[in-house]
């Protein structure tokens, strides 16, 4: 009977710890899940064959209009997260995954949701974020579970 009582006390201590996580501990757990999702999202994000390192020449017809929002990297390379921070840059322990700036957010929305007169290739690339969320669900859960066990001092399975 003492073994059962001891196991219950240990479980109760862990349950209390998990409900009273510090922002830093919560950030470790949500950050692990965010990294797992980021890996899947980067793999599923459509990538063109264009090399963006050269940039747009000054003589290009639209260069004067596009200089402030010139694409300098592939969309998949702009995926980012910061452990413990939301998209609004609040340090709550929650971790949001997104794109570097408003330009890449806008581009991702167009590719994900579609537009008029799309090619068959563009149609096949639609909903890449939704597909990534579904695909990453088990990986995110596992990563967050492992991080929670590390934070709470439990055994890994």
JSON list of C-alpha atoms in Angstrom, two decimals:
[
{"chain": "A", "resi": 1, "resn": "UNK", "atom": "CA", "xyz": [0.00, 0.00, 0.00]},
{"chain": "A", "resi": 2, "resn": "UNK", "atom": "CA", "xyz": [2.92, 2.33, 0.67]},
{"chain": "A", "resi": 3, "resn": "UNK", "atom": "CA", "xyz": [4.09, 1.92, -2.94]},
{"chain": "A", "resi": 4, "resn": "UNK", "atom": "CA", "xyz": [0.74, 3.08, -4.27]},
{"chain": "A", "resi": 5, "resn": "UNK", "atom": "CA", "xyz": [0.73, 6.04, -1.90]},
{"chain": "A", "resi": 6, "resn": "UNK", "atom": "CA", "xyz": [4.26, 6.99, -2.98]},
{"chain": "A", "resi": 7, "resn": "UNK", "atom": "CA", "xyz": [3.38, 6.71, -6.66]},
{"chain": "A", "resi": 8, "resn": "UNK", "atom": "CA", "xyz": [0.31, 8.88, -6.10]},
{"chain": "A", "resi": 9, "resn": "UNK", "atom": "CA", "xyz": [2.37, 11.50, -4.25]},
{"chain": "A", "resi": 10, "resn": "UNK", "atom": "CA", "xyz": [4.93, 11.55, -7.08]},
{"chain": "A", "resi": 11, "resn": "UNK", "atom": "CA", "xyz": [2.15, 11.91, -9.67]},
{"chain": "A", "resi": 12, "resn": "UNK", "atom": "CA", "xyz": [0.53, 14.71, -7.66]},
{"chain": "A", "resi": 13, "resn": "UNK", "atom": "CA", "xyz": [3.86, 16.58, -7.41]},
{"chain": "A", "resi": 14, "resn": "UNK", "atom": "CA", "xyz": [4.35, 16.34, -11.17]},
{"chain": "A", "resi": 15, "resn": "UNK", "atom": "CA", "xyz": [0.79, 17.47, -11.84]},
{"chain": "A", "resi": 16, "resn": "UNK", "atom": "CA", "xyz": [1.30, 20.50, -9.59]},
{"chain": "A", "resi": 17, "resn": "UNK", "atom": "CA", "xyz": [4.58, 21.34, -11.33]},
{"chain": "A", "resi": 18, "resn": "UNK", "atom": "CA", "xyz": [2.98, 21.11, -14.77]},
{"chain": "A", "resi": 19, "resn": "UNK", "atom": "CA", "xyz": [0.24, 23.55, -13.83]},
{"chain": "A", "resi": 20, "resn": "UNK", "atom": "CA", "xyz": [2.71, 26.05, -12.43]},
{"chain": "A", "resi": 21, "resn": "UNK", "atom": "CA", "xyz": [5.23, 26.24, -15.25]},
{"chain": "A", "resi": 22, "resn": "UNK", "atom": "CA", "xyz": [7.41, 29.30, -15.48]},
{"chain": "A", "resi": 23, "resn": "UNK", "atom": "CA", "xyz": [7.44, 31.24, -18.73]},
{"chain": "A", "resi": 24, "resn": "UNK", "atom": "CA", "xyz": [10.92, 29.86, -19.47]},
{"chain": "A", "resi": 25, "resn": "UNK", "atom": "CA", "xyz": [9.83, 26.24, -18.90]},
{"chain": "A", "resi": 26, "resn": "UNK", "atom": "CA", "xyz": [6.73, 26.73, -21.01]},
{"chain": "A", "resi": 27, "resn": "UNK", "atom": "CA", "xyz": [8.95, 28.26, -23.72]},
{"chain": "A", "resi": 28, "resn": "UNK", "atom": "CA", "xyz": [11.15, 25.15, -23.74]},
{"chain": "A", "resi": 29, "resn": "UNK", "atom": "CA", "xyz": [8.12, 22.93, -24.27]},
{"chain": "A", "resi": 30, "resn": "UNK", "atom": "CA", "xyz": [6.37, 25.04, -26.89]},
{"chain": "A", "resi": 31, "resn": "UNK", "atom": "CA", "xyz": [9.70, 25.79, -28.59]},
{"chain": "A", "resi": 32, "resn": "UNK", "atom": "CA", "xyz": [10.33, 22.08, -29.09]},
{"chain": "A", "resi": 33, "resn": "UNK", "atom": "CA", "xyz": [6.91, 21.73, -30.73]},
{"chain": "A", "resi": 34, "resn": "UNK", "atom": "CA", "xyz": [7.52, 24.81, -32.86]},
{"chain": "A", "resi": 35, "resn": "UNK", "atom": "CA", "xyz": [10.82, 23.42, -34.12]},
{"chain": "A", "resi": 36, "resn": "UNK", "atom": "CA", "xyz": [9.17, 20.11, -35.06]},
{"chain": "A", "resi": 37, "resn": "UNK", "atom": "CA", "xyz": [6.47, 22.00, -36.97]},
{"chain": "A", "resi": 38, "resn": "UNK", "atom": "CA", "xyz": [9.04, 24.30, -38.61]},
{"chain": "A", "resi": 39, "resn": "UNK", "atom": "CA", "xyz": [10.94, 21.29, -39.96]},
{"chain": "A", "resi": 40, "resn": "UNK", "atom": "CA", "xyz": [7.82, 19.86, -41.60]},
{"chain": "A", "resi": 41, "resn": "UNK", "atom": "CA", "xyz": [6.67, 23.26, -42.90]},
{"chain": "A", "resi": 42, "resn": "UNK", "atom": "CA", "xyz": [10.07, 23.96, -44.48]},
{"chain": "A", "resi": 43, "resn": "UNK", "atom": "CA", "xyz": [9.96, 20.58, -46.22]},
{"chain": "A", "resi": 44, "resn": "UNK", "atom": "CA", "xyz": [6.44, 21.20, -47.58]},
{"chain": "A", "resi": 45, "resn": "UNK", "atom": "CA", "xyz": [6.80, 24.86, -48.57]},
{"chain": "A", "resi": 46, "resn": "UNK", "atom": "CA", "xyz": [6.91, 25.22, -52.37]},
{"chain": "A", "resi": 47, "resn": "UNK", "atom": "CA", "xyz": [10.31, 26.26, -53.72]},
{"chain": "A", "resi": 48, "resn": "UNK", "atom": "CA", "xyz": [10.99, 27.79, -57.11]},
{"chain": "A", "resi": 49, "resn": "UNK", "atom": "CA", "xyz": [14.15, 27.29, -59.16]},
{"chain": "A", "resi": 50, "resn": "UNK", "atom": "CA", "xyz": [15.01, 31.01, -59.01]},
{"chain": "A", "resi": 51, "resn": "UNK", "atom": "CA", "xyz": [18.22, 32.15, -57.34]},
{"chain": "A", "resi": 52, "resn": "UNK", "atom": "CA", "xyz": [17.45, 35.21, -55.25]},
{"chain": "A", "resi": 53, "resn": "UNK", "atom": "CA", "xyz": [20.97, 36.10, -54.16]},
{"chain": "A", "resi": 54, "resn": "UNK", "atom": "CA", "xyz": [21.56, 38.32, -57.20]},
{"chain": "A", "resi": 55, "resn": "UNK", "atom": "CA", "xyz": [18.56, 40.60, -56.55]},
{"chain": "A", "resi": 56, "resn": "UNK", "atom": "CA", "xyz": [16.87, 42.84, -59.09]},
{"chain": "A", "resi": 57, "resn": "UNK", "atom": "CA", "xyz": [18.99, 45.13, -61.22]},
{"chain": "A", "resi": 58, "resn": "UNK", "atom": "CA", "xyz": [18.49, 48.89, -61.00]},
{"chain": "A", "resi": 59, "resn": "UNK", "atom": "CA", "xyz": [17.53, 49.00, -64.68]},
{"chain": "A", "resi": 60, "resn": "UNK", "atom": "CA", "xyz": [14.61, 46.63, -64.27]},
{"chain": "A", "resi": 61, "resn": "UNK", "atom": "CA", "xyz": [11.28, 48.25, -65.16]},
{"chain": "A", "resi": 62, "resn": "UNK", "atom": "CA", "xyz": [9.71, 47.62, -61.76]},
{"chain": "A", "resi": 63, "resn": "UNK", "atom": "CA", "xyz": [12.87, 48.06, -59.67]},
{"chain": "A", "resi": 64, "resn": "UNK", "atom": "CA", "xyz": [11.91, 51.48, -58.32]},
{"chain": "A", "resi": 65, "resn": "UNK", "atom": "CA", "xyz": [8.56, 50.14, -57.09]},
{"chain": "A", "resi": 66, "resn": "UNK", "atom": "CA", "xyz": [9.82, 46.90, -55.63]},
{"chain": "A", "resi": 67, "resn": "UNK", "atom": "CA", "xyz": [13.08, 47.86, -53.95]},
{"chain": "A", "resi": 68, "resn": "UNK", "atom": "CA", "xyz": [11.54, 47.98, -50.49]},
{"chain": "A", "resi": 69, "resn": "UNK", "atom": "CA", "xyz": [9.91, 44.55, -50.87]},
{"chain": "A", "resi": 70, "resn": "UNK", "atom": "CA", "xyz": [12.32, 42.68, -53.10]},
{"chain": "A", "resi": 71, "resn": "UNK", "atom": "CA", "xyz": [12.31, 38.94, -52.52]},
{"chain": "A", "resi": 72, "resn": "UNK", "atom": "CA", "xyz": [15.81, 37.95, -51.43]},
{"chain": "A", "resi": 73, "resn": "UNK", "atom": "CA", "xyz": [15.26, 34.33, -50.39]},
{"chain": "A", "resi": 74, "resn": "UNK", "atom": "CA", "xyz": [12.92, 31.42, -50.83]},
{"chain": "A", "resi": 75, "resn": "UNK", "atom": "CA", "xyz": [9.75, 31.37, -48.75]},
{"chain": "A", "resi": 76, "resn": "UNK", "atom": "CA", "xyz": [10.86, 28.21, -46.91]},
{"chain": "A", "resi": 77, "resn": "UNK", "atom": "CA", "xyz": [14.02, 30.03, -45.78]},
{"chain": "A", "resi": 78, "resn": "UNK", "atom": "CA", "xyz": [11.95, 32.80, -44.18]},
{"chain": "A", "resi": 79, "resn": "UNK", "atom": "CA", "xyz": [10.09, 30.51, -41.74]},
{"chain": "A", "resi": 80, "resn": "UNK", "atom": "CA", "xyz": [10.95, 31.53, -38.22]},
{"chain": "A", "resi": 81, "resn": "UNK", "atom": "CA", "xyz": [10.03, 31.18, -34.58]},
{"chain": "A", "resi": 82, "resn": "UNK", "atom": "CA", "xyz": [11.44, 32.38, -31.29]},
{"chain": "A", "resi": 83, "resn": "UNK", "atom": "CA", "xyz": [10.95, 30.09, -28.31]},
{"chain": "A", "resi": 84, "resn": "UNK", "atom": "CA", "xyz": [8.50, 31.58, -25.84]},
{"chain": "A", "resi": 85, "resn": "UNK", "atom": "CA", "xyz": [7.38, 34.52, -27.99]},
{"chain": "A", "resi": 86, "resn": "UNK", "atom": "CA", "xyz": [4.12, 35.10, -29.82]},
{"chain": "A", "resi": 87, "resn": "UNK", "atom": "CA", "xyz": [3.76, 36.78, -33.21]},
{"chain": "A", "resi": 88, "resn": "UNK", "atom": "CA", "xyz": [3.09, 40.01, -31.31]},
{"chain": "A", "resi": 89, "resn": "UNK", "atom": "CA", "xyz": [6.52, 39.65, -29.65]},
{"chain": "A", "resi": 90, "resn": "UNK", "atom": "CA", "xyz": [4.99, 38.99, -26.23]},
{"chain": "A", "resi": 91, "resn": "UNK", "atom": "CA", "xyz": [7.06, 36.77, -23.93]},
{"chain": "A", "resi": 92, "resn": "UNK", "atom": "CA", "xyz": [4.27, 34.50, -22.66]},
{"chain": "A", "resi": 93, "resn": "UNK", "atom": "CA", "xyz": [5.93, 31.11, -23.07]},
{"chain": "A", "resi": 94, "resn": "UNK", "atom": "CA", "xyz": [3.78, 30.35, -26.12]},
{"chain": "A", "resi": 95, "resn": "UNK", "atom": "CA", "xyz": [5.69, 29.97, -29.39]},
{"chain": "A", "resi": 96, "resn": "UNK", "atom": "CA", "xyz": [4.28, 31.07, -32.74]},
{"chain": "A", "resi": 97, "resn": "UNK", "atom": "CA", "xyz": [5.71, 29.87, -36.05]},
{"chain": "A", "resi": 98, "resn": "UNK", "atom": "CA", "xyz": [5.54, 32.29, -38.95]},
{"chain": "A", "resi": 99, "resn": "UNK", "atom": "CA", "xyz": [7.44, 34.09, -41.66]},
{"chain": "A", "resi": 100, "resn": "UNK", "atom": "CA", "xyz": [10.10, 36.78, -41.22]},
{"chain": "A", "resi": 101, "resn": "UNK", "atom": "CA", "xyz": [8.09, 39.82, -42.23]},
{"chain": "A", "resi": 102, "resn": "UNK", "atom": "CA", "xyz": [4.80, 41.00, -43.71]},
{"chain": "A", "resi": 103, "resn": "UNK", "atom": "CA", "xyz": [5.99, 40.45, -47.28]},
{"chain": "A", "resi": 104, "resn": "UNK", "atom": "CA", "xyz": [6.65, 36.75, -46.72]},
{"chain": "A", "resi": 105, "resn": "UNK", "atom": "CA", "xyz": [3.41, 36.41, -44.71]},
{"chain": "A", "resi": 106, "resn": "UNK", "atom": "CA", "xyz": [1.52, 37.89, -47.66]},
{"chain": "A", "resi": 107, "resn": "UNK", "atom": "CA", "xyz": [3.32, 35.64, -50.16]},
{"chain": "A", "resi": 108, "resn": "UNK", "atom": "CA", "xyz": [2.64, 32.53, -48.07]},
{"chain": "A", "resi": 109, "resn": "UNK", "atom": "CA", "xyz": [-1.05, 33.42, -47.83]},
{"chain": "A", "resi": 110, "resn": "UNK", "atom": "CA", "xyz": [-1.32, 33.78, -51.61]},
{"chain": "A", "resi": 111, "resn": "UNK", "atom": "CA", "xyz": [0.45, 30.48, -52.25]},
{"chain": "A", "resi": 112, "resn": "UNK", "atom": "CA", "xyz": [-1.50, 28.69, -49.53]},
{"chain": "A", "resi": 113, "resn": "UNK", "atom": "CA", "xyz": [-4.95, 30.07, -50.37]},
{"chain": "A", "resi": 114, "resn": "UNK", "atom": "CA", "xyz": [-4.56, 30.44, -54.13]},
{"chain": "A", "resi": 115, "resn": "UNK", "atom": "CA", "xyz": [-5.35, 33.15, -56.66]},
{"chain": "A", "resi": 116, "resn": "UNK", "atom": "CA", "xyz": [-7.10, 33.51, -60.03]},
{"chain": "A", "resi": 117, "resn": "UNK", "atom": "CA", "xyz": [-5.75, 31.78, -63.13]},
{"chain": "A", "resi": 118, "resn": "UNK", "atom": "CA", "xyz": [-3.45, 29.31, -61.39]},
{"chain": "A", "resi": 119, "resn": "UNK", "atom": "CA", "xyz": [-1.35, 26.73, -63.19]},
{"chain": "A", "resi": 120, "resn": "UNK", "atom": "CA", "xyz": [-1.78, 23.03, -62.30]},
{"chain": "A", "resi": 121, "resn": "UNK", "atom": "CA", "xyz": [1.52, 23.22, -60.39]},
{"chain": "A", "resi": 122, "resn": "UNK", "atom": "CA", "xyz": [0.26, 26.15, -58.32]},
{"chain": "A", "resi": 123, "resn": "UNK", "atom": "CA", "xyz": [-2.99, 24.34, -57.57]},
{"chain": "A", "resi": 124, "resn": "UNK", "atom": "CA", "xyz": [-1.05, 21.31, -56.33]},
{"chain": "A", "resi": 125, "resn": "UNK", "atom": "CA", "xyz": [0.96, 23.57, -53.97]},
{"chain": "A", "resi": 126, "resn": "UNK", "atom": "CA", "xyz": [-2.14, 25.10, -52.38]},
{"chain": "A", "resi": 127, "resn": "UNK", "atom": "CA", "xyz": [-2.83, 24.52, -48.68]},
{"chain": "A", "resi": 128, "resn": "UNK", "atom": "CA", "xyz": [0.78, 23.63, -47.89]},
{"chain": "A", "resi": 129, "resn": "UNK", "atom": "CA", "xyz": [0.40, 25.11, -44.40]},
{"chain": "A", "resi": 130, "resn": "UNK", "atom": "CA", "xyz": [-2.72, 23.05, -43.65]},
{"chain": "A", "resi": 131, "resn": "UNK", "atom": "CA", "xyz": [-1.08, 19.89, -45.00]},
{"chain": "A", "resi": 132, "resn": "UNK", "atom": "CA", "xyz": [2.02, 20.61, -42.89]},
{"chain": "A", "resi": 133, "resn": "UNK", "atom": "CA", "xyz": [-0.07, 21.06, -39.74]},
{"chain": "A", "resi": 134, "resn": "UNK", "atom": "CA", "xyz": [-1.76, 17.71, -40.27]},
{"chain": "A", "resi": 135, "resn": "UNK", "atom": "CA", "xyz": [1.52, 15.97, -41.10]},
{"chain": "A", "resi": 136, "resn": "UNK", "atom": "CA", "xyz": [3.40, 17.47, -38.14]},
{"chain": "A", "resi": 137, "resn": "UNK", "atom": "CA", "xyz": [0.77, 16.76, -35.48]},
{"chain": "A", "resi": 138, "resn": "UNK", "atom": "CA", "xyz": [2.40, 13.57, -34.17]},
{"chain": "A", "resi": 139, "resn": "UNK", "atom": "CA", "xyz": [5.95, 15.01, -34.36]},
{"chain": "A", "resi": 140, "resn": "UNK", "atom": "CA", "xyz": [4.90, 18.15, -32.47]},
{"chain": "A", "resi": 141, "resn": "UNK", "atom": "CA", "xyz": [3.12, 16.14, -29.78]},
{"chain": "A", "resi": 142, "resn": "UNK", "atom": "CA", "xyz": [6.13, 13.87, -29.33]},
{"chain": "A", "resi": 143, "resn": "UNK", "atom": "CA", "xyz": [8.62, 16.76, -29.21]},
{"chain": "A", "resi": 144, "resn": "UNK", "atom": "CA", "xyz": [6.53, 18.67, -26.69]},
{"chain": "A", "resi": 145, "resn": "UNK", "atom": "CA", "xyz": [6.03, 15.54, -24.59]},
{"chain": "A", "resi": 146, "resn": "UNK", "atom": "CA", "xyz": [9.79, 14.89, -24.48]},
{"chain": "A", "resi": 147, "resn": "UNK", "atom": "CA", "xyz": [10.47, 18.52, -23.59]},
{"chain": "A", "resi": 148, "resn": "UNK", "atom": "CA", "xyz": [7.82, 18.43, -20.87]},
{"chain": "A", "resi": 149, "resn": "UNK", "atom": "CA", "xyz": [9.40, 15.32, -19.36]},
{"chain": "A", "resi": 150, "resn": "UNK", "atom": "CA", "xyz": [12.78, 17.06, -19.39]},
{"chain": "A", "resi": 151, "resn": "UNK", "atom": "CA", "xyz": [11.35, 20.19, -17.75]},
{"chain": "A", "resi": 152, "resn": "UNK", "atom": "CA", "xyz": [9.35, 18.25, -15.15]},
{"chain": "A", "resi": 153, "resn": "UNK", "atom": "CA", "xyz": [12.20, 15.83, -14.49]},
{"chain": "A", "resi": 154, "resn": "UNK", "atom": "CA", "xyz": [10.31, 12.72, -15.60]},
{"chain": "A", "resi": 155, "resn": "UNK", "atom": "CA", "xyz": [11.63, 9.66, -17.40]},
{"chain": "A", "resi": 156, "resn": "UNK", "atom": "CA", "xyz": [11.78, 9.53, -21.22]},
{"chain": "A", "resi": 157, "resn": "UNK", "atom": "CA", "xyz": [9.90, 6.75, -22.91]}
]
